[in-house]
Amino acid sequence: MECQDFVVSDCKECATYVPHQDTMAVIQYHHWREGNLPGNSKCLLCKKTCWSSECLTGMRCEWCGMTAHAQCYQQLPKECNFGILKDILLPPSCLTIPRMDVSMETIIGITKKAIEVPKRTVSEEWSSSGDSKGEEEERRSPKEKEPKERDEEVIKVFDGNCSMKKRLYRTISVPRQATSKEIVEAALRTFHISDDPQNYYIAEAVEKGFFLAENEERELDEVEPLLGRQLRTEGKRPSIFLRYKERDPDQGYIRVYPGGLRNNMGPKNIPVTKETTAVEVIQMALGKFGVEMTDPEHYELIEVLLDRGVAERRMEAKERPWQIIQQTRKESLRQNRMTRFYIQQQEDPHGPTVALFVGNLPSGLSQKQYEKILIDNLGKGNRWTDIDVIYYEYGSVVLTYNSTEEATSAFSLLKNAIFDEKQLLVLLLPNIQPHMIPENVIPLLVFVNVKSGGCQGLELIRSFRKLLNPHQVFNLEYGGPLPGLYVFRNIPYYKILVCGGDGTVGWVLSCLDNVGQDAVCQSPPMGIVPLGTGNDLARVLRWGPGYTGGEDPLNVLRDVIEAEEIQLDRWTVIFHPNEQEQDETRVNLANECLDANTNEDQSTMFVMNNYFGIGVDADVCLDFHNAREEKPEKFSSRLRNKGMYFKMGLRKFMNRRPRSCKDLNKLIKVECDGKTLELPPVEGIIILNILSWGSGANVWGPEKEDSWSPPTHYDGLLEIVGITGVVHLGQMQSGLRSAIRLAQAGHIRITLYQDLPVQVDGEPWIQPAGQVGVLRSALKATMLKKTKSKIKRRNTEPSIFFPKNDQSMLATSPDSESGPY
């Protein structure tokens, strides 16, 4: 695409909070973008098809998804209501990001893991169809450099002094009889400059030897044909400059954008001279934007370069914008075309405090130890203002700075710092103003585990960032759930959507347990997009056996809006090793820590959400886990993981050596609610909290007329079942048999007489002999259960904007003079 050179990935305004503004006074405007409309898109005004697979056509709002023809959209209201996602979308008017010299990709948490290409400026690199050349192109033989057609001439075109110095140019092919005017038109096309050709001229670049001579060029006559000029010297390709024709070098116009003024106006042309200062430009622009009775000193003029991103520079009050424009025209016409000026208030809406999240630190240290590590990497000159919070269990801290300059310096130092052979993780966190969130809006916090489900996580995070506010979608690869939970800590009520497997869900719930007590909303309801292998909890909550990528992410978000809240019982599993094991562990810890006190309790505690197994199922799960840790490339898909799990079980069955779990009923003792349970001959037991195990198997079995009460995941009871062996295990996973029902209880105590394999929610290990207690946890979890869909949705209307018989949406806006902005 020709417009690829001018693409800016973060042009959608996602953080527009203005201090001292009332919620009712906030007006959100459409963010129109041309082309690339979804199939079957219809114009909201005329109800006709407005998309095409052959060309860029039609307009689409990136917030609400409203689609319209290029001729119709200006007749629609300019105000945007965010479409059907308005109930869960985080409004940009409540969010701020710090004004720092850091790219938006870094703030959101986007990194390119592909081959890193050194970032170059517009004058250094052009992304068109490979027309940018360097000196190496000149080393080709004369035959290779000859054009195919004898009546055509290939010319090297430089767009300014900067490209000439770096020997970077583009080539055009024109007839040898072409005039200078025709060459100008061809040069403008190859540089993608849509402007009047009469404003430009071409000049011959004079070469001395192998190099171009600086400040030596000859303007070519407009009507004289190319053949009449001796452009080709010594068999080299002719070189020309594309120059801007200054009508009046002493005065002109610059285009100024309203920036954060939020007055629904497009850019205005401001007359300037070579003596006009930035302060004078601000004063004239405020008058044209209708901002009166305001001191211009409260605003500043920003110079923006759209060079594969957004690079901003605050202009000094005495700087002269017209001189900057003239200078950039000489250096690079394309850079001049990608330079913008806009006005913003000097007061940063984000406020003076900047929060830096620092992760990948050792866990379990003291505050002084964390401070020493950070000071060693930052130096005393970049010390933080305050440490807002320390997540000891996860080795993460949140530093706050009262100066953006100091925060920028600290960010640059920490992002390259390494401690204990680990590179530190540092993130810039946005700030949410809860009082600016409308009462009927319940923001959705989205966590995506990009490592789950092959590449499905990457596809989902792109889709959700496009549909929602990008600052409410977090990649768990960068700091886990903690950055997102910290950003949402002051919101009184919100929802969470976890995209990952059951392990990811447990990870987020564990983080909520640790940090939720300090948040306003301590138990937000949680939905699931199943990306793992088993997805047992997602099956119980009707989110499906696994996300395949076939369902539209928009429908997933609609299901979250319609889902009902339910409670999920959670259980604490406490392991007490025997005294001998405790003593050995204490001695090892004492040797490592040089601590003489070894009387510390060595019990470990886990929170169980799904199930807890002892014996043969944990043994197979442990083999699977070890194989995946050894060769993770063999476990790249859900189907392959299930096949490998079946292979592990078959290998366990064919092994003739004595099984470690044989006669498990003699190796353990189980007490349910204080009563000893008589175990039949089994090789494994499973304690269930939900009625799904091993990728959807109902091991408890269908309802029967017996003494057992119907089990649920919120009744305060656990179900205990037995497994006779590996064959029984495979039959249960295949749905051919159920497990042996043993008991229902609210408190379980198990004694292990020898080391046995155990697993909690799919995490296996070998547990030493000792005591195991399972009791109901005081921690609660509120989950979102997907409602049953009576009619399957059809993707006949891809727009996320569905007006509900609102005729006002078709009313003509009183102010429709400006186009997309």
mmCIF file of C-alpha atoms in Angstrom, residues 501-734:
data_model
loop_
_atom_site.group_PDB
_atom_site.id
_atom_site.type_symbol
_atom_site.label_atom_id
_atom_site.label_comp_id
_atom_site.label_asym_id
_atom_site.label_seq_id
_atom_site.Cartn_x
_atom_site.Cartn_y
_atom_site.Cartn_z
ATOM 1 C CA GLY A 501 -5.692 -22.684 30.567
ATOM 2 C CA ASP A 502 -6.743 -23.747 34.054
ATOM 3 C CA GLY A 503 -3.229 -23.014 35.298
ATOM 4 C CA THR A 504 -3.486 -19.443 34.054
ATOM 5 C CA VAL A 505 -6.836 -19.021 35.808
ATOM 6 C CA GLY A 506 -5.330 -20.314 39.046
ATOM 7 C CA TRP A 507 -2.395 -17.928 38.592
ATOM 8 C CA VAL A 508 -4.691 -14.916 38.317
ATOM 9 C CA LEU A 509 -6.784 -16.078 41.287
ATOM 10 C CA SER A 510 -3.636 -16.496 43.401
ATOM 11 C CA CYS A 511 -2.511 -12.967 42.557
ATOM 12 C CA LEU A 512 -5.968 -11.690 43.480
ATOM 13 C CA ASP A 513 -5.635 -13.439 46.833
ATOM 14 C CA ASN A 514 -2.371 -11.619 47.527
ATOM 15 C CA VAL A 515 -3.149 -8.120 46.235
ATOM 16 C CA GLY A 516 -6.944 -7.993 46.302
ATOM 17 C CA GLN A 517 -7.081 -7.043 49.970
ATOM 18 C CA ASP A 518 -5.543 -3.668 49.150
ATOM 19 C CA ALA A 519 -7.886 -3.050 46.193
ATOM 20 C CA VAL A 520 -11.311 -1.454 46.244
ATOM 21 C CA CYS A 521 -12.820 -4.438 44.403
ATOM 22 C CA GLN A 522 -11.495 -7.528 46.176
ATOM 23 C CA SER A 523 -13.256 -10.272 44.206
ATOM 24 C CA PRO A 524 -14.089 -9.200 40.642
ATOM 25 C CA PRO A 525 -16.034 -11.789 38.589
ATOM 26 C CA MET A 526 -13.860 -13.726 36.167
ATOM 27 C CA GLY A 527 -14.604 -15.200 32.746
ATOM 28 C CA ILE A 528 -12.435 -17.584 30.732
ATOM 29 C CA VAL A 529 -11.325 -17.991 27.138
ATOM 30 C CA PRO A 530 -9.974 -21.589 27.235
ATOM 31 C CA LEU A 531 -6.572 -21.846 25.563
ATOM 32 C CA GLY A 532 -5.094 -24.725 27.559
ATOM 33 C CA THR A 533 -5.175 -28.493 27.094
ATOM 34 C CA GLY A 534 -7.725 -29.651 29.679
ATOM 35 C CA ASN A 535 -9.782 -26.503 30.367
ATOM 36 C CA ASP A 536 -11.894 -28.329 32.951
ATOM 37 C CA LEU A 537 -12.985 -25.216 34.822
ATOM 38 C CA ALA A 538 -13.916 -23.518 31.548
ATOM 39 C CA ARG A 539 -16.040 -26.538 30.593
ATOM 40 C CA VAL A 540 -17.948 -26.388 33.877
ATOM 41 C CA LEU A 541 -18.602 -22.667 33.387
ATOM 42 C CA ARG A 542 -19.776 -23.280 29.766
ATOM 43 C CA TRP A 543 -16.901 -21.423 28.104
ATOM 44 C CA GLY A 544 -16.205 -24.485 25.979
ATOM 45 C CA PRO A 545 -13.586 -27.248 25.690
ATOM 46 C CA GLY A 546 -11.065 -24.976 23.979
ATOM 47 C CA TYR A 547 -10.857 -21.843 21.874
ATOM 48 C CA THR A 548 -10.037 -22.821 18.296
ATOM 49 C CA GLY A 549 -9.928 -19.378 16.701
ATOM 50 C CA GLY A 550 -13.111 -19.964 14.747
ATOM 51 C CA GLU A 551 -15.291 -17.833 17.009
ATOM 52 C CA ASP A 552 -15.311 -14.099 16.503
ATOM 53 C CA PRO A 553 -13.603 -12.305 19.454
ATOM 54 C CA LEU A 554 -16.480 -9.828 19.360
ATOM 55 C CA ASN A 555 -18.883 -12.655 20.226
ATOM 56 C CA VAL A 556 -16.616 -13.638 23.124
ATOM 57 C CA LEU A 557 -16.924 -10.135 24.557
ATOM 58 C CA ARG A 558 -20.704 -10.184 24.052
ATOM 59 C CA ASP A 559 -20.817 -13.445 26.024
ATOM 60 C CA VAL A 560 -18.877 -11.776 28.848
ATOM 61 C CA ILE A 561 -21.420 -8.954 28.963
ATOM 62 C CA GLU A 562 -24.316 -11.441 29.160
ATOM 63 C CA ALA A 563 -22.668 -13.933 31.562
ATOM 64 C CA GLU A 564 -24.056 -14.532 35.045
ATOM 65 C CA GLU A 565 -22.046 -14.375 38.261
ATOM 66 C CA ILE A 566 -21.636 -17.513 40.397
ATOM 67 C CA GLN A 567 -19.494 -18.534 43.360
ATOM 68 C CA LEU A 568 -16.684 -21.069 43.174
ATOM 69 C CA ASP A 569 -15.583 -22.994 46.253
ATOM 70 C CA ARG A 570 -11.848 -22.931 46.829
ATOM 71 C CA TRP A 571 -9.874 -25.266 49.043
ATOM 72 C CA THR A 572 -6.589 -25.106 50.905
ATOM 73 C CA VAL A 573 -4.300 -28.144 50.670
ATOM 74 C CA ILE A 574 -1.657 -28.207 53.430
ATOM 75 C CA PHE A 575 1.277 -30.646 53.330
ATOM 76 C CA HIS A 576 3.080 -31.501 56.600
ATOM 77 C CA PRO A 577 6.235 -33.612 56.019
ATOM 78 C CA ASN A 578 7.228 -36.062 58.714
ATOM 79 C CA GLU A 579 9.631 -34.919 61.416
ATOM 80 C CA GLN A 580 12.612 -36.643 59.801
ATOM 81 C CA GLU A 581 11.939 -34.904 56.519
ATOM 82 C CA GLN A 582 11.465 -31.637 58.353
ATOM 83 C CA ASP A 583 14.825 -31.981 60.075
ATOM 84 C CA GLU A 584 16.672 -32.643 56.810
ATOM 85 C CA THR A 585 15.012 -29.673 55.182
ATOM 86 C CA ARG A 586 15.830 -27.414 58.112
ATOM 87 C CA VAL A 587 19.461 -28.433 58.019
ATOM 88 C CA ASN A 588 19.718 -27.669 54.307
ATOM 89 C CA LEU A 589 18.072 -24.297 54.756
ATOM 90 C CA ALA A 590 20.305 -23.507 57.697
ATOM 91 C CA ASN A 591 23.403 -24.287 55.663
ATOM 92 C CA GLU A 592 22.249 -22.126 52.796
ATOM 93 C CA CYS A 593 21.040 -19.196 54.862
ATOM 94 C CA LEU A 594 23.644 -19.491 57.695
ATOM 95 C CA ASP A 595 20.727 -19.446 60.095
ATOM 96 C CA ALA A 596 20.997 -21.430 63.325
ATOM 97 C CA ASN A 597 17.229 -21.450 63.921
ATOM 98 C CA THR A 598 15.753 -24.589 62.337
ATOM 99 C CA ASN A 599 12.507 -24.749 64.277
ATOM 100 C CA GLU A 600 10.494 -23.121 61.504
ATOM 101 C CA ASP A 601 7.468 -25.063 60.333
ATOM 102 C CA GLN A 602 8.190 -26.594 56.917
ATOM 103 C CA SER A 603 4.556 -27.010 55.884
ATOM 104 C CA THR A 604 3.579 -25.974 52.388
ATOM 105 C CA MET A 605 0.167 -24.747 51.339
ATOM 106 C CA PHE A 606 -1.616 -24.703 47.972
ATOM 107 C CA VAL A 607 -4.997 -23.400 46.889
ATOM 108 C CA MET A 608 -7.040 -25.935 44.945
ATOM 109 C CA ASN A 609 -9.696 -24.815 42.473
ATOM 110 C CA ASN A 610 -10.366 -27.976 40.431
ATOM 111 C CA TYR A 611 -9.058 -31.236 41.882
ATOM 112 C CA PHE A 612 -6.347 -32.931 43.914
ATOM 113 C CA GLY A 613 -4.995 -36.378 43.050
ATOM 114 C CA ILE A 614 -2.781 -38.965 44.726
ATOM 115 C CA GLY A 615 -1.459 -42.057 42.974
ATOM 116 C CA VAL A 616 -1.651 -43.248 39.405
ATOM 117 C CA ASP A 617 -3.194 -40.161 37.786
ATOM 118 C CA ALA A 618 -0.579 -37.928 39.438
ATOM 119 C CA ASP A 619 2.135 -40.364 38.315
ATOM 120 C CA VAL A 620 1.077 -40.117 34.663
ATOM 121 C CA CYS A 621 0.705 -36.343 35.027
ATOM 122 C CA LEU A 622 4.263 -36.151 36.415
ATOM 123 C CA ASP A 623 5.668 -38.104 33.465
ATOM 124 C CA PHE A 624 3.850 -35.759 31.094
ATOM 125 C CA HIS A 625 5.153 -32.696 32.946
ATOM 126 C CA ASN A 626 8.765 -33.926 32.891
ATOM 127 C CA ALA A 627 8.587 -34.737 29.179
ATOM 128 C CA ARG A 628 7.202 -31.286 28.403
ATOM 129 C CA GLU A 629 9.920 -29.606 30.440
ATOM 130 C CA GLU A 630 12.595 -31.612 28.611
ATOM 131 C CA LYS A 631 11.306 -31.060 25.044
ATOM 132 C CA PRO A 632 8.686 -28.276 25.009
ATOM 133 C CA GLU A 633 8.682 -28.099 21.189
ATOM 134 C CA LYS A 634 6.815 -31.423 21.075
ATOM 135 C CA PHE A 635 3.884 -29.963 23.057
ATOM 136 C CA SER A 636 2.825 -27.160 20.741
ATOM 137 C CA SER A 637 -0.883 -27.905 20.306
ATOM 138 C CA ARG A 638 -3.862 -29.099 22.302
ATOM 139 C CA LEU A 639 -4.328 -32.257 20.186
ATOM 140 C CA ARG A 640 -0.650 -33.184 20.391
ATOM 141 C CA ASN A 641 -0.666 -32.714 24.171
ATOM 142 C CA LYS A 642 -3.595 -35.113 24.533
ATOM 143 C CA GLY A 643 -1.829 -37.641 22.330
ATOM 144 C CA MET A 644 1.316 -37.412 24.419
ATOM 145 C CA TYR A 645 -0.712 -37.826 27.607
ATOM 146 C CA PHE A 646 -2.289 -41.014 26.185
ATOM 147 C CA LYS A 647 1.182 -42.240 25.221
ATOM 148 C CA MET A 648 2.419 -41.696 28.788
ATOM 149 C CA GLY A 649 -0.462 -43.732 30.180
ATOM 150 C CA LEU A 650 0.080 -46.560 27.674
ATOM 151 C CA ARG A 651 3.779 -46.683 28.523
ATOM 152 C CA LYS A 652 2.888 -46.846 32.214
ATOM 153 C CA PHE A 653 0.536 -49.768 31.507
ATOM 154 C CA MET A 654 3.126 -51.715 29.473
ATOM 155 C CA ASN A 655 5.872 -51.238 32.083
ATOM 156 C CA ARG A 656 6.371 -54.576 33.864
ATOM 157 C CA ARG A 657 8.248 -53.131 36.785
ATOM 158 C CA PRO A 658 6.351 -52.900 40.106
ATOM 159 C CA ARG A 659 4.186 -49.805 40.068
ATOM 160 C CA SER A 660 4.853 -47.253 42.808
ATOM 161 C CA CYS A 661 1.115 -46.735 43.375
ATOM 162 C CA LYS A 662 0.128 -50.430 43.624
ATOM 163 C CA ASP A 663 -2.009 -51.109 46.698
ATOM 164 C CA LEU A 664 -2.392 -47.411 47.363
ATOM 165 C CA ASN A 665 -5.142 -48.207 49.851
ATOM 166 C CA LYS A 666 -2.421 -49.649 52.117
ATOM 167 C CA LEU A 667 -0.057 -46.706 51.622
ATOM 168 C CA ILE A 668 -2.405 -43.955 52.746
ATOM 169 C CA LYS A 669 -5.058 -43.289 55.357
ATOM 170 C CA VAL A 670 -8.039 -41.032 54.541
ATOM 171 C CA GLU A 671 -10.258 -39.346 57.148
ATOM 172 C CA CYS A 672 -13.421 -37.545 55.984
ATOM 173 C CA ASP A 673 -15.001 -35.140 58.470
ATOM 174 C CA GLY A 674 -13.236 -36.977 61.293
ATOM 175 C CA LYS A 675 -14.230 -40.498 60.155
ATOM 176 C CA THR A 676 -11.755 -42.982 58.679
ATOM 177 C CA LEU A 677 -12.636 -44.001 55.133
ATOM 178 C CA GLU A 678 -12.374 -47.676 54.250
ATOM 179 C CA LEU A 679 -10.606 -47.709 50.877
ATOM 180 C CA PRO A 680 -11.131 -50.521 48.369
ATOM 181 C CA PRO A 681 -8.156 -51.840 46.340
ATOM 182 C CA VAL A 682 -7.216 -48.745 44.309
ATOM 183 C CA GLU A 683 -4.084 -47.250 42.771
ATOM 184 C CA GLY A 684 -5.223 -43.660 42.982
ATOM 185 C CA ILE A 685 -7.766 -41.309 44.494
ATOM 186 C CA ILE A 686 -9.037 -37.975 43.172
ATOM 187 C CA ILE A 687 -10.625 -35.253 45.298
ATOM 188 C CA LEU A 688 -12.965 -33.198 43.099
ATOM 189 C CA ASN A 689 -14.236 -29.662 43.472
ATOM 190 C CA ILE A 690 -15.746 -29.490 39.960
ATOM 191 C CA LEU A 691 -17.442 -32.156 37.861
ATOM 192 C CA SER A 692 -14.827 -32.165 35.124
ATOM 193 C CA TRP A 693 -11.489 -33.920 35.161
ATOM 194 C CA GLY A 694 -8.883 -34.881 32.568
ATOM 195 C CA SER A 695 -10.222 -32.741 29.697
ATOM 196 C CA GLY A 696 -13.919 -33.038 30.385
ATOM 197 C CA ALA A 697 -14.421 -36.488 31.922
ATOM 198 C CA ASN A 698 -17.234 -36.754 34.494
ATOM 199 C CA VAL A 699 -15.517 -39.226 36.821
ATOM 200 C CA TRP A 700 -18.242 -38.890 39.473
ATOM 201 C CA GLY A 701 -20.712 -40.228 36.953
ATOM 202 C CA PRO A 702 -24.334 -39.388 36.137
ATOM 203 C CA GLU A 703 -26.929 -38.737 38.818
ATOM 204 C CA LYS A 704 -28.271 -41.833 40.525
ATOM 205 C CA GLU A 705 -30.835 -42.577 43.162
ATOM 206 C CA ASP A 706 -28.376 -43.163 45.973
ATOM 207 C CA SER A 707 -27.298 -41.587 49.223
ATOM 208 C CA TRP A 708 -25.006 -39.031 47.588
ATOM 209 C CA SER A 709 -26.229 -35.476 47.225
ATOM 210 C CA PRO A 710 -25.991 -33.888 43.732
ATOM 211 C CA PRO A 711 -22.523 -32.296 43.619
ATOM 212 C CA THR A 712 -21.881 -28.687 42.609
ATOM 213 C CA HIS A 713 -18.852 -26.401 42.701
ATOM 214 C CA TYR A 714 -20.407 -24.132 45.328
ATOM 215 C CA ASP A 715 -21.986 -26.559 47.854
ATOM 216 C CA GLY A 716 -19.080 -26.612 50.313
ATOM 217 C CA LEU A 717 -18.405 -30.322 49.724
ATOM 218 C CA LEU A 718 -15.670 -32.295 47.972
ATOM 219 C CA GLU A 719 -16.195 -35.556 46.123
ATOM 220 C CA ILE A 720 -13.677 -38.390 46.573
ATOM 221 C CA VAL A 721 -13.359 -41.098 43.908
ATOM 222 C CA GLY A 722 -11.021 -44.063 43.410
ATOM 223 C CA ILE A 723 -9.114 -45.419 40.383
ATOM 224 C CA THR A 724 -8.199 -49.093 40.122
ATOM 225 C CA GLY A 725 -5.344 -48.668 37.628
ATOM 226 C CA VAL A 726 -4.047 -47.281 34.363
ATOM 227 C CA VAL A 727 -6.695 -49.106 32.322
ATOM 228 C CA HIS A 728 -9.435 -47.626 34.481
ATOM 229 C CA LEU A 729 -7.784 -44.228 34.036
ATOM 230 C CA GLY A 730 -7.958 -44.505 30.248
ATOM 231 C CA GLN A 731 -11.556 -45.711 30.373
ATOM 232 C CA MET A 732 -12.548 -42.689 32.450
ATOM 233 C CA GLN A 733 -10.908 -40.275 30.030
ATOM 234 C CA SER A 734 -12.663 -42.022 27.141
#
